[in-house]
Every structure is written in C-alpha cells, then in structure tokens.
mmCIF file of C-alpha atoms in Angstrom:
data_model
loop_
_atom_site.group_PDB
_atom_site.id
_atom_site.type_symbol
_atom_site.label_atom_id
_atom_site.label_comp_id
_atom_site.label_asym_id
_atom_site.label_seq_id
_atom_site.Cartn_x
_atom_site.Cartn_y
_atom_site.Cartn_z
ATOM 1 C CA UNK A 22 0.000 0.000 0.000
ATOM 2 C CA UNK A 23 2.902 2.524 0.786
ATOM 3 C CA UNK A 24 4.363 2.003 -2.373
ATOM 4 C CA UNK A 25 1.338 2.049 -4.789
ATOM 5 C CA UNK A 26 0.048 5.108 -2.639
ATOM 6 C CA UNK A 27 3.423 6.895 -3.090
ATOM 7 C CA UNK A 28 3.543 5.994 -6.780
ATOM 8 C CA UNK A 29 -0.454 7.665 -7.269
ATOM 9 C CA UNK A 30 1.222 10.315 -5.861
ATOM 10 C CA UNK A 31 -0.296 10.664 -2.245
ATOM 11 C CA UNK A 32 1.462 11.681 0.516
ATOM 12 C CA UNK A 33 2.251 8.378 3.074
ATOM 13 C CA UNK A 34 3.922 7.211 5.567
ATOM 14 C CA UNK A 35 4.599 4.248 7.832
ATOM 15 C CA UNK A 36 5.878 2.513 10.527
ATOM 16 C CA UNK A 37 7.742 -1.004 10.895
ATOM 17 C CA UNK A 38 9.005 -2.290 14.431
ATOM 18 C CA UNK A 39 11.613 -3.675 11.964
ATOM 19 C CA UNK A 40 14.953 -1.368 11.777
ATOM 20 C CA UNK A 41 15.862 -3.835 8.386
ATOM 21 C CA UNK A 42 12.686 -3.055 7.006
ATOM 22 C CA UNK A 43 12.374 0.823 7.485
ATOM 23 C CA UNK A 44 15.403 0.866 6.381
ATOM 24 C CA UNK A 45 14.837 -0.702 3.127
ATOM 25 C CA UNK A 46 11.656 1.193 2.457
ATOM 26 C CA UNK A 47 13.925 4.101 3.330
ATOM 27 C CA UNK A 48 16.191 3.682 1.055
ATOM 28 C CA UNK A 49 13.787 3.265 -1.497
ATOM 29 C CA UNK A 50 12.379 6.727 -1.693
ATOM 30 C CA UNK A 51 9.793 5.963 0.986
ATOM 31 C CA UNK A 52 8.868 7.893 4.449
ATOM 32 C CA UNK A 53 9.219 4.934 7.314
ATOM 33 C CA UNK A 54 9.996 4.646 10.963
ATOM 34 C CA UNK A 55 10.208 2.286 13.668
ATOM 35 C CA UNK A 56 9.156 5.207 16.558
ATOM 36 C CA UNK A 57 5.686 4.152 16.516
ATOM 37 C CA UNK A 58 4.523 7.315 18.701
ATOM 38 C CA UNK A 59 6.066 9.866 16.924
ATOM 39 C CA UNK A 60 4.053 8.533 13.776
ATOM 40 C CA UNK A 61 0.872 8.292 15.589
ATOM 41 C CA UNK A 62 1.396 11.616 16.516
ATOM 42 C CA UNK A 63 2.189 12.629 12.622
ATOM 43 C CA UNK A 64 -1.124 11.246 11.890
ATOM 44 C CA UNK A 65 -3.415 12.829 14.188
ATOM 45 C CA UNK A 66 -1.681 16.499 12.958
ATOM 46 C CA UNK A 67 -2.175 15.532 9.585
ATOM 47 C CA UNK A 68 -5.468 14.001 10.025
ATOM 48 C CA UNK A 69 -4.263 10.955 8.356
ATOM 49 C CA UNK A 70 -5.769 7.639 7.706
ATOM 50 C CA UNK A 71 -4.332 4.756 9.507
ATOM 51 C CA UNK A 72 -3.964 1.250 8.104
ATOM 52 C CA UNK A 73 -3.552 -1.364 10.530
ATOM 53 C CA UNK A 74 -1.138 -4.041 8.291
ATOM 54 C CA UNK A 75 -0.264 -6.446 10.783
ATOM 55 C CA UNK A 76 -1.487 -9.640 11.848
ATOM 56 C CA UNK A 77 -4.566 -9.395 13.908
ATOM 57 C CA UNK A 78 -2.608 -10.869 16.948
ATOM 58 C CA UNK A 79 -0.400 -7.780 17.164
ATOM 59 C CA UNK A 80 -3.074 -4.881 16.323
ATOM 60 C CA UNK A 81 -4.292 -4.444 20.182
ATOM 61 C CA UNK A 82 -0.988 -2.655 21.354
ATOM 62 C CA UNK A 83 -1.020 -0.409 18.477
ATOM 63 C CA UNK A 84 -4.631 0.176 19.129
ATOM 64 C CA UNK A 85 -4.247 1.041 22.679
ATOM 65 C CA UNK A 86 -1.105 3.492 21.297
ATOM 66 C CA UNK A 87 -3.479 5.279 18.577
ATOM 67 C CA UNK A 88 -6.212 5.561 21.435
ATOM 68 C CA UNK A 89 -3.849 7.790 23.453
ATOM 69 C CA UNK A 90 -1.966 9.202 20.070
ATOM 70 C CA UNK A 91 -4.414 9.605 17.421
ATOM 71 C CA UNK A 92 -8.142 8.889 18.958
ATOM 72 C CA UNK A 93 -9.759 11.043 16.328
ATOM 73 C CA UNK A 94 -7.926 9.512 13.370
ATOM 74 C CA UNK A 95 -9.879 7.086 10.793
ATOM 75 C CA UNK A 96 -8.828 3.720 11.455
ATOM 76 C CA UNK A 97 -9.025 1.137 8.477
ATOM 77 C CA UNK A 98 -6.911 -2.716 8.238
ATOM 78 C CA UNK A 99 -6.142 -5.028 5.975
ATOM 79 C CA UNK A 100 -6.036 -7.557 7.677
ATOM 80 C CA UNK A 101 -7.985 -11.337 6.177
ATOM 81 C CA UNK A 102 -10.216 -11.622 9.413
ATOM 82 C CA UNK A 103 -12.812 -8.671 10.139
ATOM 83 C CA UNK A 104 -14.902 -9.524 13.120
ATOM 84 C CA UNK A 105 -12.296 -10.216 15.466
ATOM 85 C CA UNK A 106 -10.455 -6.868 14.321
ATOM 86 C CA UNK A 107 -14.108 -5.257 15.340
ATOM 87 C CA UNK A 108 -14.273 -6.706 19.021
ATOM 88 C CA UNK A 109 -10.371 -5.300 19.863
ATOM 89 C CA UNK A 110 -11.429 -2.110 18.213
ATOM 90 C CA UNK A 111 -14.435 -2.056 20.212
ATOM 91 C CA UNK A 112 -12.766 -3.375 23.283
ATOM 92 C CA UNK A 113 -9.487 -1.602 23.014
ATOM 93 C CA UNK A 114 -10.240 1.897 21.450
ATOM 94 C CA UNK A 115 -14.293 2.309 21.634
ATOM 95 C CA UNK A 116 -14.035 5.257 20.461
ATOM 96 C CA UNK A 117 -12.193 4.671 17.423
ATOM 97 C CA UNK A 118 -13.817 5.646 13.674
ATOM 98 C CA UNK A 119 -12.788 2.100 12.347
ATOM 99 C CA UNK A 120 -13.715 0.441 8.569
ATOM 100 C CA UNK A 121 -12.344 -2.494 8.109
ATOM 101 C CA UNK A 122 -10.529 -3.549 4.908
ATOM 102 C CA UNK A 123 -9.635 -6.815 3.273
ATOM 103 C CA UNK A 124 -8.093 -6.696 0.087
ATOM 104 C CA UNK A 125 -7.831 -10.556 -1.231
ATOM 105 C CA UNK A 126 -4.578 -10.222 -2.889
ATOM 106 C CA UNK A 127 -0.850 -11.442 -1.577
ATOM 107 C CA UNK A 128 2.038 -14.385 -2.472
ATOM 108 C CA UNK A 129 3.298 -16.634 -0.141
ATOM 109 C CA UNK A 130 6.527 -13.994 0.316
ATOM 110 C CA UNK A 131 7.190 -10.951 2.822
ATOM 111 C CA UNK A 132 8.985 -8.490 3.477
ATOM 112 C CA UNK A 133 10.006 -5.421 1.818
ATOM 113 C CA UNK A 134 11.650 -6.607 -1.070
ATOM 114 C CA UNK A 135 8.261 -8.828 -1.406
ATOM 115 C CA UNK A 136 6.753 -5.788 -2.138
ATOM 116 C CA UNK A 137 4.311 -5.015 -5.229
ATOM 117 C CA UNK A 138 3.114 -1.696 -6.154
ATOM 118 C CA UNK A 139 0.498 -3.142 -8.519
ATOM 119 C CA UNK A 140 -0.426 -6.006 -6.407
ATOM 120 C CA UNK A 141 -4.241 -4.388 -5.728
ATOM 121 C CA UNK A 142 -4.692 -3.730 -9.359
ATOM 122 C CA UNK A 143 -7.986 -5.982 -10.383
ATOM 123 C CA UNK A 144 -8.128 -7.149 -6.762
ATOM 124 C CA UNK A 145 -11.417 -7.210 -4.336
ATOM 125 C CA UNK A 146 -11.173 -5.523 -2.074
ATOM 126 C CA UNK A 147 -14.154 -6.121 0.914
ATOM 127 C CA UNK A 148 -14.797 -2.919 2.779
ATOM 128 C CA UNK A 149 -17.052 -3.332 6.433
ATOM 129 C CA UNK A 150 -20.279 -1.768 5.801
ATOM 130 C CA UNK A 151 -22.483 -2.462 9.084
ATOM 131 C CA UNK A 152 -25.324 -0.813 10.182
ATOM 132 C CA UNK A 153 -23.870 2.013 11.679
ATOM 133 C CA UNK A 154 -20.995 2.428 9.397
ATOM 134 C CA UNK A 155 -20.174 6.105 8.967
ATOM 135 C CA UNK A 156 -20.921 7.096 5.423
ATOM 136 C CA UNK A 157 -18.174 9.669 4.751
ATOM 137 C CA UNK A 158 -15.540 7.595 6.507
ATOM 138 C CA UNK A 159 -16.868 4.390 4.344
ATOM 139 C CA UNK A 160 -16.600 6.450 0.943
ATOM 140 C CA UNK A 161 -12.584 7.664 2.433
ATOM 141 C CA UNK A 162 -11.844 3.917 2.887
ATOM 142 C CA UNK A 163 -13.361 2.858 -0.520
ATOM 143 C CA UNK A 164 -11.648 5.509 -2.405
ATOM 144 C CA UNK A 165 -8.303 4.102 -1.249
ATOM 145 C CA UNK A 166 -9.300 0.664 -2.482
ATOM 146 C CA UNK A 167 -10.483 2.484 -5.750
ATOM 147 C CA UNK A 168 -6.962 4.033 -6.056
ATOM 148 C CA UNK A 169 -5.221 1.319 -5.767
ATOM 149 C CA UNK A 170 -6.961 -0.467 -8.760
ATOM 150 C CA UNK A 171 -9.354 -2.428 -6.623
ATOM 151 C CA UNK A 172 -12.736 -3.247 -6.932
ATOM 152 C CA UNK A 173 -14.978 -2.539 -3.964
ATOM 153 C CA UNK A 174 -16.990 -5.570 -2.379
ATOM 154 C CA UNK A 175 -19.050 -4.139 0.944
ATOM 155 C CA UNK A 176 -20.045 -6.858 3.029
ATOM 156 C CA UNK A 177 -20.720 -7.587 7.308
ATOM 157 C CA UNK A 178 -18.024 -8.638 8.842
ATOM 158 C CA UNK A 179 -18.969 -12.227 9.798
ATOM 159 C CA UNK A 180 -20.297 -12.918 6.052
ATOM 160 C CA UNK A 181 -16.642 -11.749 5.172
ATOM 161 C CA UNK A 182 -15.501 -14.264 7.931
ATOM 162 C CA UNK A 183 -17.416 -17.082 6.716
ATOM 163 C CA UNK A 184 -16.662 -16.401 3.156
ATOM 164 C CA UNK A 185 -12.897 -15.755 3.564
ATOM 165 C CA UNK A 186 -13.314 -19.360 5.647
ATOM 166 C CA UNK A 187 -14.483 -20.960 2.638
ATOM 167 C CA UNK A 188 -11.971 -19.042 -0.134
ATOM 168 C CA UNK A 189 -8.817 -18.409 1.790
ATOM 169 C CA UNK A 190 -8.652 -19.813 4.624
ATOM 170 C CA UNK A 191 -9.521 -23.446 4.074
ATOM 171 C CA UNK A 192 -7.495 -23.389 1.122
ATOM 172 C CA UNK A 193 -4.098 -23.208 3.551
ATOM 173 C CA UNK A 194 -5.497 -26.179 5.191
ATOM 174 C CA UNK A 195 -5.848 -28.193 2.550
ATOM 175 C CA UNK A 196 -2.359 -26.674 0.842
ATOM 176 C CA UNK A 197 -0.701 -27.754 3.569
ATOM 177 C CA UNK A 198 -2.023 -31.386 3.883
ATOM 178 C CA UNK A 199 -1.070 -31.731 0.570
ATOM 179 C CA UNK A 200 1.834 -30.221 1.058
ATOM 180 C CA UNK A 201 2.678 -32.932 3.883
ATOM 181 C CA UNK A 202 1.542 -35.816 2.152
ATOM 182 C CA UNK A 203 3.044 -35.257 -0.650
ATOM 183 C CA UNK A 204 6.471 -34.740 0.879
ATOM 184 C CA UNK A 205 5.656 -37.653 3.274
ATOM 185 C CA UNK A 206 5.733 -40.354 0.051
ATOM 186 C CA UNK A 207 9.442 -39.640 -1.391
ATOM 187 C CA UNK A 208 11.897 -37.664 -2.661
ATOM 188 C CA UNK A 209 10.718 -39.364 -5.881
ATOM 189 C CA UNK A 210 6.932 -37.861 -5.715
ATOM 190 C CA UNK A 211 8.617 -34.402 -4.525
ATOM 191 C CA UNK A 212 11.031 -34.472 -8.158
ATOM 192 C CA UNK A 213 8.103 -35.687 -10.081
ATOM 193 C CA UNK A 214 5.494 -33.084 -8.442
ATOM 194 C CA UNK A 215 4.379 -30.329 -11.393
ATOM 195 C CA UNK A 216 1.430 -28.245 -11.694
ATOM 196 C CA UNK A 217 -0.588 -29.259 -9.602
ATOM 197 C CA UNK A 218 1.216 -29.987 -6.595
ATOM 198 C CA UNK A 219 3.135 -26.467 -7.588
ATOM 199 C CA UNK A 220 -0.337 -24.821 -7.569
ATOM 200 C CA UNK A 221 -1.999 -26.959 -5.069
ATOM 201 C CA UNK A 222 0.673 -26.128 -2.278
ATOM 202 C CA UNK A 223 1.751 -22.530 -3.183
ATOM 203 C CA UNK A 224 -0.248 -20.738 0.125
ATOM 204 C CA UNK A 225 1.710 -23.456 2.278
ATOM 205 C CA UNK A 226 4.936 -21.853 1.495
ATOM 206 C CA UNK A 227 3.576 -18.348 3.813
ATOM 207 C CA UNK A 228 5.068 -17.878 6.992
ATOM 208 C CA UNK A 229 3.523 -20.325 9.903
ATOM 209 C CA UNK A 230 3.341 -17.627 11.614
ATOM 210 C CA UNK A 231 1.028 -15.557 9.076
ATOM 211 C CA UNK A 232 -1.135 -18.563 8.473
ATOM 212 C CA UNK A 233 -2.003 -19.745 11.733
ATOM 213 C CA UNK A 234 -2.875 -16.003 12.951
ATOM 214 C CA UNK A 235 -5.410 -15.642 10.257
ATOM 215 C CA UNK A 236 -6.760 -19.238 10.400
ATOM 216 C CA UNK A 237 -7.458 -19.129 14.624
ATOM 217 C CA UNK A 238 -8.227 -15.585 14.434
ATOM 218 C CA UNK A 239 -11.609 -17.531 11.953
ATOM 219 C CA UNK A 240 -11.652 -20.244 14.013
ATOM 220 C CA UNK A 241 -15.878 -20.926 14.128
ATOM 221 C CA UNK A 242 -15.846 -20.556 10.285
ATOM 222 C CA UNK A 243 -12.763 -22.217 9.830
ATOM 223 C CA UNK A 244 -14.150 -25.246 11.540
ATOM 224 C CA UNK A 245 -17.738 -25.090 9.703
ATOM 225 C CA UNK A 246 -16.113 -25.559 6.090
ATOM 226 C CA UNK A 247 -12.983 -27.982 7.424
ATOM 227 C CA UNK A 248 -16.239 -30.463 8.795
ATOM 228 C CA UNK A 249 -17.568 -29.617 5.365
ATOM 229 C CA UNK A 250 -14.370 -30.763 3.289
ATOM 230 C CA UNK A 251 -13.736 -33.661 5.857
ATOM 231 C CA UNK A 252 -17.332 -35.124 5.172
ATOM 232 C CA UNK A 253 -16.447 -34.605 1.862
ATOM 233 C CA UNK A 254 -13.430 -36.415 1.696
ATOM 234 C CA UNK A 255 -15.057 -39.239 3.923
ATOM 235 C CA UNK A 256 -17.616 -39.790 1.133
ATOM 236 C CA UNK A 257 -15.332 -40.002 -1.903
ATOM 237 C CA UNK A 258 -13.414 -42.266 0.478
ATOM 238 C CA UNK A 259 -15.716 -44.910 0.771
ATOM 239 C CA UNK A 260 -17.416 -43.992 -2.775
ATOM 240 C CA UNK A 261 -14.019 -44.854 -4.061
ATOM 241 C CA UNK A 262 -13.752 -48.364 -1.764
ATOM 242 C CA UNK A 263 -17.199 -49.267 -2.376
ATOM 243 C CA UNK A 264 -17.828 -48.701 -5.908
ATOM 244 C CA UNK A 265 -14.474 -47.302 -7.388
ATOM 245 C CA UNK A 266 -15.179 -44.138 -8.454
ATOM 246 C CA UNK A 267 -14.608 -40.486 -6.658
ATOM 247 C CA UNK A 268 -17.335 -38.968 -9.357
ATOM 248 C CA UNK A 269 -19.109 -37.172 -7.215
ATOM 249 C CA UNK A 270 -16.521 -35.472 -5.592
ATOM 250 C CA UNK A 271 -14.795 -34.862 -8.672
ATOM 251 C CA UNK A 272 -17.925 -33.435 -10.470
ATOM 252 C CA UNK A 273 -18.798 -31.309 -8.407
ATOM 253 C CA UNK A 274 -15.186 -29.451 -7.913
ATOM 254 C CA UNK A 275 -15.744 -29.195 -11.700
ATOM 255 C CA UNK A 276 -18.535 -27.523 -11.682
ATOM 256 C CA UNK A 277 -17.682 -25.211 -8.792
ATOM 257 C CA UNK A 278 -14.360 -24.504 -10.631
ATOM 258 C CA UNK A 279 -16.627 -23.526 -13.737
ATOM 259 C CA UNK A 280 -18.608 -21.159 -11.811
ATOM 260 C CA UNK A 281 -15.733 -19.150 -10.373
ATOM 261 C CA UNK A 282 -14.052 -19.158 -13.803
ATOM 262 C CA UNK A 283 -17.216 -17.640 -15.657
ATOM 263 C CA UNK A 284 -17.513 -15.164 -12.365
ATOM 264 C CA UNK A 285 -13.979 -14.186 -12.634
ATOM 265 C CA UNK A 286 -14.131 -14.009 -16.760
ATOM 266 C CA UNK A 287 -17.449 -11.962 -17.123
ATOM 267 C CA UNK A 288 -17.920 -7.898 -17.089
ATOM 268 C CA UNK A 289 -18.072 -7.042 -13.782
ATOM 269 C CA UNK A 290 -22.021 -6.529 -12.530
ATOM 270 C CA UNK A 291 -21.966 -2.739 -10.832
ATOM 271 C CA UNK A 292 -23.838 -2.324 -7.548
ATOM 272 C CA UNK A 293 -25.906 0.883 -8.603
ATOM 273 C CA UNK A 294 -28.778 3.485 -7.529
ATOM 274 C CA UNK A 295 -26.913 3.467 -3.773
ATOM 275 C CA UNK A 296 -26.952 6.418 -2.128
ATOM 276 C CA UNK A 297 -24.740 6.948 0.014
ATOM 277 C CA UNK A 298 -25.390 8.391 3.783
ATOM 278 C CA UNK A 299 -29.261 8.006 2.994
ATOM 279 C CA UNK A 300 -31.526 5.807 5.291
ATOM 280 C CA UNK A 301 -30.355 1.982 5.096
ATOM 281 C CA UNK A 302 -27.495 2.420 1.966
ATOM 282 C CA UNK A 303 -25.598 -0.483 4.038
ATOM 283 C CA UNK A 304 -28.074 -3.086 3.671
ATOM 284 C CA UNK A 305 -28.807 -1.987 -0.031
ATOM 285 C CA UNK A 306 -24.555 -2.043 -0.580
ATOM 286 C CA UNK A 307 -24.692 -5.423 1.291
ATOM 287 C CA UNK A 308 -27.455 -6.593 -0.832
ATOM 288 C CA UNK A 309 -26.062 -6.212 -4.360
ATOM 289 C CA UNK A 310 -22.671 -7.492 -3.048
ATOM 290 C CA UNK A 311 -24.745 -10.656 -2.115
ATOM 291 C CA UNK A 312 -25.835 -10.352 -5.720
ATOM 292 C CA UNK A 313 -21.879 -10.851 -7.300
ATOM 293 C CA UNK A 314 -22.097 -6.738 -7.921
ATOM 294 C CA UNK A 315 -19.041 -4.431 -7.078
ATOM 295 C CA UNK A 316 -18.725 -1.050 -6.449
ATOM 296 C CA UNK A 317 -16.431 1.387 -8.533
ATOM 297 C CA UNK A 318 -17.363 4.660 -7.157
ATOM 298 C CA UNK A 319 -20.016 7.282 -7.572
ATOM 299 C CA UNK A 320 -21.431 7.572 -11.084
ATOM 300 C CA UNK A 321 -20.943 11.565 -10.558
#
C-alpha cells in the first residue's frame, strides 16, 4: 500500500518495528519509521488515515497506542479476518472511527523486497459496511481501495468471515495437507510433483506464523467448512472403496471450478442506484454485493 500510494502520488507514511525493514523502504524513496509514537502523533496532525497491516494478533498494542496518540484519526486494516479486528477495536479503542478492509490479494513472500506496487490492481477488495458504518468515513476507505486499482466488495463482517473461511482460509489447510503428504511419500513424488502440486501447495509456502494467525483468528468458520471438506473427503473415500469411483466429488469441484471461472471471466455486474449516507445504503450495498455486484465509485 505505501508504495502504490506513493507511486499515485499521495502523501504516506509508515511505521515497521523492523529497523531492516524501514530501512529498506527508506532507502527506497519511501517515508518509514520504527518510533511508533512519533508517527501516531504525525497522523493525528495531519489528520491521516491509519492502516492497521499487521497480523490481527499484534493490532491491540497499536490500538491502545493510537487511542492515546491519534483517537480522532480514521482507522481502516487489511487484515484477512474482520470480526475479530471489530471486538479489539471495540474493546481496546471504543471510540475509534474504524472500517475495516480486506483486500484478497498477496504471495506466499514478505517483506520489503516482497513488495508489489500493482499487487491491488484488479483485486477485491471487501470494505465493512455495518449498520452504523459512517458514510463519509466508508466512501474515504473505498476511495483508497479504488486508487489502488481495486474493486470494492461491501459486506458484514462475519459474512466476510465465513466467506474468507471458505476461499482463503480453508485453502491453507488443505495446501498444507497436501503439502505434507506429498512430501511424506518420497523424494521421488517431490522431483516428479508439477502443476498441480506447484499450484496446489503454493499458500503453504507463507510464513507459519502468518497462516495460523489468520486461520485461529476464523476459528468458528474455519471449523464449519474444514467439517464440510472432511465429510467430503469421507464420502469419496468410501465412494471410491465401495464402488471405485470419486465422481461425485470430482464433479462437483468441476462444476464449482466452472462457476468461479465464468464469475472471474465476465464484465463485472456494478452495484448501482446506492446512495450513500441516505436511510439503510448499508443493507442496499450489502445486498447487491450478495448479488456478485461491485462497487467502482459514484457515477458523478
């Protein structure tokens, strides 16, 4: 985000507990610095937006430091898990204007020189849109997302949770038990392993660290859709003992595979006639996003 922010031109700025890694973003043209308070402090003067880009178990210390530093400043994240982000806001800084922000996009890499100034381009990017969501503060948040090339997707934070369960989430599960089986045969299946072991494992290659943070963080969705895939797997078991076939299994995958490929490969369906900051425009955003539709900004 600093670095596709910088390149539209906007002024930003950061912080990184990491001396290495302000120092490469430093060196890089970029404003960074590991004094967390004097950046806080930046912000509020500057009435900056803060983005909260850290795993969710690290955010409550830096919300209890922009309570004290920057109360009044607009709060977004990016983090890949929204209603636990809500309950420390709620807990730690109640007073906080907070939107959350997911934007699914990422590689199994980190770090600076991980970095990818177009890595939001054609990306969703799921803004919080609750009840009581603030409508200017919603539209700030948005236009970020809209900046950066993204595609706006408003949605409640526990349908996020349950769908990120589903679409992200399960799918470093299920990377990784490949993953270890896989390796767990022989060297042999490891040299022979192409495409689809490539593409089937790539999430399992992210930091532990990373995965396991997001994955607990979900963990009542995350264990809805892993009972789901283990029934699943169960039935083509004994489908496959009993009768020798995994067809159902199989044809289904296909057609779900179908369905996101004809999502992802048609003209984009525009949530429209919203306005914004009138009576209910949350539930009506919430509704068309339901519906597959996206949001690109005002037509005006």
């Amino acid at each position: 985000m600093m670095r596709a922010l910088h390149d539209a031109g906007r002024e930003v700025f950061g912080h990184n507990r990491s001396a290495a890694t302000v120092e490469a973003a430093t060196a890089s043209g970029h404003d960074a610095s590991t004094d967390l308070v004097a950046t806080l402090r930046r912000a509020a003067d500057s009435d900056a937006v803060i983005v909260l880009a850290t795993p969710v178990t690290t955010i409550e210390p830096i919300l209890a430091a922009i309570a004290e530093h920057a109360p009044g400043a607009l709060v977004t994240d990016v983090i890949s898990v929204k209603r636990p982000v809500a309950e420390i806001v709620h807990r730690v800084h109640p007073q906080a204007r907070y939107v959350g922000g997911h934007p699914m996009a990422g590689t199994n890499h980190s770090g600076w020189a991980a970095t990818d100034p177009a890595l939001f381009t054609g990306a969703m990017w799921m803004v919080t849109t609750e009840d009581t969501t603030d409508a200017a503060d919603w539209e700030t948040v948005a236009d970020i997302a809209l900046l950066l090339g993204a595609a706006v997707v408003p949605a409640a934070a526990d349908a996020h949770d349950r769908a990120v369960a589903a679409i992200s989430h399960l799918p470093h599960l299920t990377a990784a038990a490949t993953a270890t089986v896989g390796a767990g045969e022989s060297d042999l299946a490891l040299r022979l392993a192409a495409g689809s072991f490539r593409d089937g494992t790539r999430v399992a290659g992210t930091a532990p660290a990373l995965q396991r943070a997001m994955i607990e963080a979900n963990g009542v969705a995350v264990l809805n859709v892993l009972s789901e895939t283990i029934d699943r797997l169960i039935a083509a078991r004994d489908e496959l003992r009993d009768h020798g076939t995994t067809s159902i299994l199989v044809d289904d995958g296909h057609r779900a595979r179908l369905a996101y490929e004809s999502m992802a490969q048609s003209p984009r369906a525009l949530i429209a006639d919203v306005e914004i900051g009138a009576p209910g425009w949350q539930a009506d955003m919430r509704r068309q996003a339901h519906q597959g539709r996206v949001w690109l900004g005002r037509d005006d």
